[in-house]
Tab-separated table of C-alpha atoms and ligand atoms in Angstrom:
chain	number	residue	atom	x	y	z
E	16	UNK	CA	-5.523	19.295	-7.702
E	17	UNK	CA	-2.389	17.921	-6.877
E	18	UNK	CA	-0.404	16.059	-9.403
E	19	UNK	CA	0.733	13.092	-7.462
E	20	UNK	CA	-1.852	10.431	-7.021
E	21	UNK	CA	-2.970	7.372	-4.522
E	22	UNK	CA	-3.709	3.610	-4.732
E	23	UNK	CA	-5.681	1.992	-2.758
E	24	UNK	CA	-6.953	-1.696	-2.786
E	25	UNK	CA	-9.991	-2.493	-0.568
E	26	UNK	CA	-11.354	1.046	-0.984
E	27	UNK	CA	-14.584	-0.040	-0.681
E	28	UNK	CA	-15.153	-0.102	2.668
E	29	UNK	CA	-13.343	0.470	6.054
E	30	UNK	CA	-9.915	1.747	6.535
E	31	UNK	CA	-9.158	1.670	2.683
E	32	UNK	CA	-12.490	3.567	2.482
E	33	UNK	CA	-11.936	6.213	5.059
E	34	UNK	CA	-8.214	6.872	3.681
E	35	UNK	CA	-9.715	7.273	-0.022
E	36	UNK	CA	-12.034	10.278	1.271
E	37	UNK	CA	-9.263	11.454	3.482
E	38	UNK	CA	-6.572	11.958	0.794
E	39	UNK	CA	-9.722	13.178	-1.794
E	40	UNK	CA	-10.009	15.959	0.281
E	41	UNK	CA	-6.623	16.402	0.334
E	42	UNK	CA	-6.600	17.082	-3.290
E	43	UNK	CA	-4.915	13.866	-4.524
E	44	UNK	CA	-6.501	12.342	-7.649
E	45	UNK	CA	-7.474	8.346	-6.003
E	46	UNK	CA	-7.642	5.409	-7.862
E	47	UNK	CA	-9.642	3.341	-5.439
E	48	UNK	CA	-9.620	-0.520	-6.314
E	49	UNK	CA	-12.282	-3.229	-4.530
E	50	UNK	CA	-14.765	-5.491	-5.639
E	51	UNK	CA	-17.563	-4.173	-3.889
E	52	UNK	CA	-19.231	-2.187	-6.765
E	53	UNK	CA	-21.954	-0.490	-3.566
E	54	UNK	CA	-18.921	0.277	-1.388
E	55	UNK	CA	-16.889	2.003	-4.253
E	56	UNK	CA	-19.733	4.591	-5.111
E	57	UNK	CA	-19.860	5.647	-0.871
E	58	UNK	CA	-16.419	6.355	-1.145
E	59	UNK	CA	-16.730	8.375	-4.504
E	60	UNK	CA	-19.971	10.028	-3.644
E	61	UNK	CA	-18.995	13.755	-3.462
E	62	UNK	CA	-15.761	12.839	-4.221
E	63	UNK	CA	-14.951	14.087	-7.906
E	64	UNK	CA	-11.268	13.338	-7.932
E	65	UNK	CA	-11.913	9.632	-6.703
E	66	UNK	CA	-12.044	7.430	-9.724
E	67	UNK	CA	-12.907	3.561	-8.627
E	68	UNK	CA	-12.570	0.236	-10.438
E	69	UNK	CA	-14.042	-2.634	-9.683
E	70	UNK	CA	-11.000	-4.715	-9.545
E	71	UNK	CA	-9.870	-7.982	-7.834
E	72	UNK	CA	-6.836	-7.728	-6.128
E	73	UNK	CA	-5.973	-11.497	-6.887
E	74	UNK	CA	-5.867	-10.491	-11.140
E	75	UNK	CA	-2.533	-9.983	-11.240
E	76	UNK	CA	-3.302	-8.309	-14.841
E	77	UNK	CA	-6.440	-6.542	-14.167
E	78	UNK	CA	-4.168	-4.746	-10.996
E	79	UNK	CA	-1.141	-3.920	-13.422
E	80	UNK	CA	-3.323	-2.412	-15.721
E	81	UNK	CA	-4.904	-0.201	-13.344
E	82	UNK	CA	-1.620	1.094	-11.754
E	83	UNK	CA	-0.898	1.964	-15.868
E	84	UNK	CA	-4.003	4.160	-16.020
E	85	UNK	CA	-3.817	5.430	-12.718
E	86	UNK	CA	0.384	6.946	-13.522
E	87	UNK	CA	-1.238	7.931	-17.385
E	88	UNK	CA	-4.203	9.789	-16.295
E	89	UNK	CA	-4.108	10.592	-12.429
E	90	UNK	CA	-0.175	11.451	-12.124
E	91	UNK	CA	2.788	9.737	-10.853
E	92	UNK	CA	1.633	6.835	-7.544
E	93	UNK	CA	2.312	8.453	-4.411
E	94	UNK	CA	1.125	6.545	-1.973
E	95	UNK	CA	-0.587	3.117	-1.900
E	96	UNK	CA	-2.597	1.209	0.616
E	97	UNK	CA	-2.693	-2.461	0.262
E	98	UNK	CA	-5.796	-2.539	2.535
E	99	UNK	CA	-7.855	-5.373	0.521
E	100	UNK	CA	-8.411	-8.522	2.596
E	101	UNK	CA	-11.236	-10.967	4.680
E	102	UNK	CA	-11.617	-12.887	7.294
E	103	UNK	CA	-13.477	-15.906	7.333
E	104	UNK	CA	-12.915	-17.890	11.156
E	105	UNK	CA	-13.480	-20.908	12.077
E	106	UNK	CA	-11.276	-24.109	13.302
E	107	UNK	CA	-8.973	-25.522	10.703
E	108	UNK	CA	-11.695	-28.478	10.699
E	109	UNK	CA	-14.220	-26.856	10.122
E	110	UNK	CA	-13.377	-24.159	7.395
E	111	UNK	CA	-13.864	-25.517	4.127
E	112	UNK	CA	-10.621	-25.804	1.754
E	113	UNK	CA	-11.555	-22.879	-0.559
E	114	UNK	CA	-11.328	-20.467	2.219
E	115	UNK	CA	-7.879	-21.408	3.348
E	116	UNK	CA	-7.135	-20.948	-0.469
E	117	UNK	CA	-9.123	-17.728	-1.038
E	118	UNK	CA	-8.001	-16.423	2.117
E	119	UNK	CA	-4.449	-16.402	1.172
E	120	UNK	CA	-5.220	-15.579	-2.270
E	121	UNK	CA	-6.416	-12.333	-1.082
E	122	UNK	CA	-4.458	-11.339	1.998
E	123	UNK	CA	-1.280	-11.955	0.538
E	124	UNK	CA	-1.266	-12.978	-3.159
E	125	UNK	CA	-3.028	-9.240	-3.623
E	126	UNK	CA	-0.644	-7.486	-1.933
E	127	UNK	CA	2.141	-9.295	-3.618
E	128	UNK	CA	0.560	-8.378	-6.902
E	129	UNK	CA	-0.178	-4.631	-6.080
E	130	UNK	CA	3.379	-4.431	-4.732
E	131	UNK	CA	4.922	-6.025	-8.275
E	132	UNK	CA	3.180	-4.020	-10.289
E	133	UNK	CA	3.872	-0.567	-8.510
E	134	UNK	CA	7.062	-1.136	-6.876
E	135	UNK	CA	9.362	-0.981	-10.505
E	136	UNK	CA	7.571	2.371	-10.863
E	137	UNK	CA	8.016	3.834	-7.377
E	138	UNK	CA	11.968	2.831	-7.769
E	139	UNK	CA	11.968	4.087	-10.862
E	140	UNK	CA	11.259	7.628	-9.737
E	141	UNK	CA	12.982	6.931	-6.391
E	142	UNK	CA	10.293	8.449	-4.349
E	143	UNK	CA	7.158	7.183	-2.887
E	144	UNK	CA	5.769	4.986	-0.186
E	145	UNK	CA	3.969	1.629	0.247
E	146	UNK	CA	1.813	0.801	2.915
E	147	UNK	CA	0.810	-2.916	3.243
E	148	UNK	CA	-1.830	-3.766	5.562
E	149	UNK	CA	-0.873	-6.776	7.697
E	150	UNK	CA	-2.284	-7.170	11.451
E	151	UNK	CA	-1.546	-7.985	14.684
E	152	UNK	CA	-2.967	-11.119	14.169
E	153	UNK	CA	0.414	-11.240	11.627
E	154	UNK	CA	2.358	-11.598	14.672
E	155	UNK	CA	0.205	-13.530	17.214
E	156	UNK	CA	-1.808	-16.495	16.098
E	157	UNK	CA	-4.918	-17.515	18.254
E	158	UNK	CA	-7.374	-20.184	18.136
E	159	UNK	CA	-9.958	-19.891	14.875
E	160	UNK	CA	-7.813	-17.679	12.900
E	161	UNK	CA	-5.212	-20.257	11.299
E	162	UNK	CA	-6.241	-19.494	7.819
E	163	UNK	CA	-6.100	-15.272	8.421
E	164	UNK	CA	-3.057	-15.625	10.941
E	165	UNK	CA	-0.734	-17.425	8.031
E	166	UNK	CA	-1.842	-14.647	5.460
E	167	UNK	CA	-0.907	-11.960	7.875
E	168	UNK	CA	2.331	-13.752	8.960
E	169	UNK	CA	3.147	-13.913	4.935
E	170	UNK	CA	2.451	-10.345	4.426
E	171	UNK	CA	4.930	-9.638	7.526
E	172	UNK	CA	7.694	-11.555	6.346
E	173	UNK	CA	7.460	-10.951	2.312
E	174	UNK	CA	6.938	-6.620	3.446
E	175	UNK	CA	9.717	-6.584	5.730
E	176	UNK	CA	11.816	-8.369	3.093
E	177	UNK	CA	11.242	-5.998	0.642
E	178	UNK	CA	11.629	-3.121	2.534
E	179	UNK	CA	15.113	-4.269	3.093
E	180	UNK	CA	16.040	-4.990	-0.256
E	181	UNK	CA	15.593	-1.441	-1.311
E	182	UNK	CA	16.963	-0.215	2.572
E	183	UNK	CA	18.922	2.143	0.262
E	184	UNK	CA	16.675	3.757	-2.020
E	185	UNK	CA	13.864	6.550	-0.770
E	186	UNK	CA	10.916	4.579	-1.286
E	187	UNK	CA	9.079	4.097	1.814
E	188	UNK	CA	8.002	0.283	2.952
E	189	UNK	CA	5.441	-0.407	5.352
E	190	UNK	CA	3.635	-2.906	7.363
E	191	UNK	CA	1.090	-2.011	9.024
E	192	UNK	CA	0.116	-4.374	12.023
E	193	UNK	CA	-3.222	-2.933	13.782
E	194	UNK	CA	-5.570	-5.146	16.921
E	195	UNK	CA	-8.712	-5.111	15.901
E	196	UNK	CA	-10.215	-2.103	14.475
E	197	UNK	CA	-13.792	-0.501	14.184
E	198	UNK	CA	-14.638	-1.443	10.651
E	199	UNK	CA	-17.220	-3.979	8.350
E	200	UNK	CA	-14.060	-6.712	8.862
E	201	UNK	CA	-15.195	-7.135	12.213
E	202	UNK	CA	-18.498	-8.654	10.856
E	203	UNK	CA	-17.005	-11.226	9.061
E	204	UNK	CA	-15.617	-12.511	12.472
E	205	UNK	CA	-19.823	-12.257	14.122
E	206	UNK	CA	-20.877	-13.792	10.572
E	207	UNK	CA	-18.572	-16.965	11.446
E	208	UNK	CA	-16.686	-17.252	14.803
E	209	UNK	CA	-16.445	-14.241	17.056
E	210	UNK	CA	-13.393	-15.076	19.465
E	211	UNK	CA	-13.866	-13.920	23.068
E	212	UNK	CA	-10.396	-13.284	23.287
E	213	UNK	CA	-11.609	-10.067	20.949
E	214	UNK	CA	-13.701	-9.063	24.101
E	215	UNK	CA	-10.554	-8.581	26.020
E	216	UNK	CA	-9.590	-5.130	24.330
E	217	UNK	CA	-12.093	-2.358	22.799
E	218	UNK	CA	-11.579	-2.554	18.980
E	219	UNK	CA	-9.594	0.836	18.059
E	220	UNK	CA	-10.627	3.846	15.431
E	221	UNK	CA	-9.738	3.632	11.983
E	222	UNK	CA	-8.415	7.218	11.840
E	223	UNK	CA	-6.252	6.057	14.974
E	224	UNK	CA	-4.622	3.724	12.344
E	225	UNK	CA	-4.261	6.458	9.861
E	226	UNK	CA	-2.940	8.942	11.927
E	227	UNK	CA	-0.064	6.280	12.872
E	228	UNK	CA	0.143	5.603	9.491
E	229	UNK	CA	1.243	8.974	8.501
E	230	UNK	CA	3.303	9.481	11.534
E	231	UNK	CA	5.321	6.085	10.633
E	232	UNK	CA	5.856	7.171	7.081
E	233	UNK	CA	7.191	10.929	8.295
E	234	UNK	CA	9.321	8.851	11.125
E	235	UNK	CA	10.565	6.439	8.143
E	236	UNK	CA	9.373	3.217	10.623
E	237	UNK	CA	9.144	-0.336	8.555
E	238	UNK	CA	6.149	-1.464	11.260
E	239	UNK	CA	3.318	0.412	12.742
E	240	UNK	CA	1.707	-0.893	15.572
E	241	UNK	CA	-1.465	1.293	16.541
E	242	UNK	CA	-3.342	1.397	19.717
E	243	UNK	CA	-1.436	1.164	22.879
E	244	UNK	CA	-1.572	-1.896	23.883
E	245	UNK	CA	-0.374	-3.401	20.283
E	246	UNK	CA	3.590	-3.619	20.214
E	247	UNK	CA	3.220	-5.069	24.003
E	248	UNK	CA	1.280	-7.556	22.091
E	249	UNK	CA	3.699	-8.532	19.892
E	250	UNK	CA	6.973	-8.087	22.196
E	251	UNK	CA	4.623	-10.251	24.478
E	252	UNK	CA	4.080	-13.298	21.716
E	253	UNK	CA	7.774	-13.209	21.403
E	254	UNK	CA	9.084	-13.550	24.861
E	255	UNK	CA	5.993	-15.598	26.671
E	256	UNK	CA	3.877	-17.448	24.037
E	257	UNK	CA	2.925	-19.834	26.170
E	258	UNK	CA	1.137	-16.997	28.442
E	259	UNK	CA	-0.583	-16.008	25.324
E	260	UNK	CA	-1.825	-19.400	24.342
E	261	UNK	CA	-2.925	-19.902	28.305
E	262	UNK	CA	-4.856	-16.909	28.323
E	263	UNK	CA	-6.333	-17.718	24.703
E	264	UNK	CA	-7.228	-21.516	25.709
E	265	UNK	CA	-8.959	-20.387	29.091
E	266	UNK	CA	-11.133	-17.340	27.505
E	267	UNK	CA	-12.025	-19.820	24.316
E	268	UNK	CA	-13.097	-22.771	26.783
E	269	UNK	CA	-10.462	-25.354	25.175
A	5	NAD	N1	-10.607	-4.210	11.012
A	5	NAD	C1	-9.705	-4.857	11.727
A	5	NAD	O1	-9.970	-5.299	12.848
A	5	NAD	C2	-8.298	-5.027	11.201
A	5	NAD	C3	-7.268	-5.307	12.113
A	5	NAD	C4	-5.983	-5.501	11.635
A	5	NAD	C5	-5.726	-5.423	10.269
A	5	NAD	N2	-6.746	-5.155	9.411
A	5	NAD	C6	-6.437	-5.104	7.978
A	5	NAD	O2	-6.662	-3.800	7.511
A	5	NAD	C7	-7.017	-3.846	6.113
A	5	NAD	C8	-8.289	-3.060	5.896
A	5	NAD	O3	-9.331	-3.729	6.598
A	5	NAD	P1	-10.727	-3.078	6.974
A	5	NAD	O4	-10.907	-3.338	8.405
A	5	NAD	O5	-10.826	-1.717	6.434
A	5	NAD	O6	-11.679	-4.106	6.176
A	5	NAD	P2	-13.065	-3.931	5.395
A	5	NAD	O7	-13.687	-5.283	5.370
A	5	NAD	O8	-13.842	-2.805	5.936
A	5	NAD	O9	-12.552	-3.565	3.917
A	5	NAD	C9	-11.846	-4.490	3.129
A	5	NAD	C10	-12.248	-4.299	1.681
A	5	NAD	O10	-11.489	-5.221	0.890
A	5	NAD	C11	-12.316	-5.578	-0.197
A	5	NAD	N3	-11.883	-6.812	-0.870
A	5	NAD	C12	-12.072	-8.097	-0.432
A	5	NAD	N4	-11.628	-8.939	-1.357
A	5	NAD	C13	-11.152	-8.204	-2.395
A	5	NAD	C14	-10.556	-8.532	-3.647
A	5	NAD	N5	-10.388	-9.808	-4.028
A	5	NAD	N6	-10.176	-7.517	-4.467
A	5	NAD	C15	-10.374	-6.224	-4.096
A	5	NAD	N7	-10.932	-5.876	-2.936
A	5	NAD	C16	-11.317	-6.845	-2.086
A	5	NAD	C17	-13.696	-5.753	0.439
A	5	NAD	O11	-14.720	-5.735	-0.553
A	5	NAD	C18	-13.732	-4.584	1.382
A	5	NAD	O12	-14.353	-3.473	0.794
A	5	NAD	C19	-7.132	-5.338	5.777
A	5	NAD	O13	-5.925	-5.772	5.218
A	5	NAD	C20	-7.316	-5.988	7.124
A	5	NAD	O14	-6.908	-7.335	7.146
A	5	NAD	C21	-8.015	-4.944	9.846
């Protein structure tokens, strides 16, 4: 067993899920973190160096205190994914007022907490790496995602600050900024408002976000766009947005 261990929030499913198992087998002790009590004993199941807690990312305390017994009992934090998140669509006008609130709550006041409660330690050491999980859709906003786009926007902008505030140090800082990607998420989007805009572009792998993942951290990049058509995405939102928001308007139907 190694004696370096991982974080990860939203291990319960998906991505978070996958990278739990992946590391496991890697021989990294895993603190996996999600609320989804089912989810957590998948991704221990066979696993005996995966220890879960059923833990809401948006307890600022309840997260601090797991980070504690995760450096007392499973060895110094290696690497964390900030992978917790939803997404509820729907037109502003239509989405009730809590979701805006819990939306943001979870998207970004969870990875704000994760990242202030392991960052001190990570510096401390001066080693390690964080990996926050923002989107595409942190980068280009489209029609029924204004409450996920502004979480994923925030988690851009407060990552990429902190990353340079310790430019200097060796901890790592990510942000990771995938298209849509083949995991449970996705079902929140058919449970409410599927975009067709979604149609235009197969969803990509999870492992194909991994993989870049890794890649990044070895290559010391602050973003990670998977899937090949993603940074033309973004390098596209910020030289013709008005192309996007044609395109977006005619496949929606307004
Ligand atoms: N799947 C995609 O299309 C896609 C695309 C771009 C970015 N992302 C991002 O990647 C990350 C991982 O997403 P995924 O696709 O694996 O999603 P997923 O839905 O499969 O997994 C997310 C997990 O987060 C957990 N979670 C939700 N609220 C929580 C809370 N309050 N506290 C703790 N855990 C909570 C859920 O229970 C779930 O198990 C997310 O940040 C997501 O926004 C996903």
């Amino acid at each position: 067993m190694k004696e370096e261990s991982i974080f990860i929030t939203g291990a319960g499913s998906g991505m978070g899920q996958m990278a739990a198992r992946l590391f496991a087998e890697q021989g990294y002790p895993v603190a996996a973190l999600d609320v989804n009590e089912k989810g957590l004993l998948e991704t221990a199941e066979n696993h005996q160096n995966i220890r879960t807690f059923n833990t809401d990312v948006t307890n600022y305390d309840a997260v601090k205190a797991v980070v504690d017994e995760t450096e007392a009992k499973l060895g110094p934090i290696k690497r964390v994914y900030n992978a917790a998140a939803i997404m509820p669509l729907g037109k502003v006008v239509d989405q009730d007022i809590e979701i805006f609130h819990r939306v943001m709550e979870i998207n970004y006041n969870g990875v704000v907490n994760v990242s202030k409660a392991v960052m001190p330690r990570l510096l401390e050491r001066n080693e390690g790496e964080l990996v926050n999980f923002a989107s595409l859709a942190g980068w280009v906003p489209i029609l029924y995602m204004a409450a996920y786009n502004a979480s994923k926007f925030a988690v851009v902008a407060f990552t990429e600050v902190l990353a340079h505030e310790h430019k200097d140090s060796s901890v790592k800082v990510l942000c990771v900024c995938p298209p849509p990607v083949k995991t449970p998420l996705l079902d929140q989007a058919r449970d409410t408002v599927w975009p067709k805009v979604f149609d235009q572009g197969e969803a990509i792998e999870p492992q194909d976000v991994l993989a870049a993942i890794d890649e990044a951290v070895a290559q010391d990049e602050l973003f990670v766009f998977p899937g090949k058509q993603t940074r033309m995405g973004q390098r596209m939102r910020r030289w013709f947005p008005n192309l996007i928001w044609k395109n977006v308007h005619q496949t929606e139907g307004f």
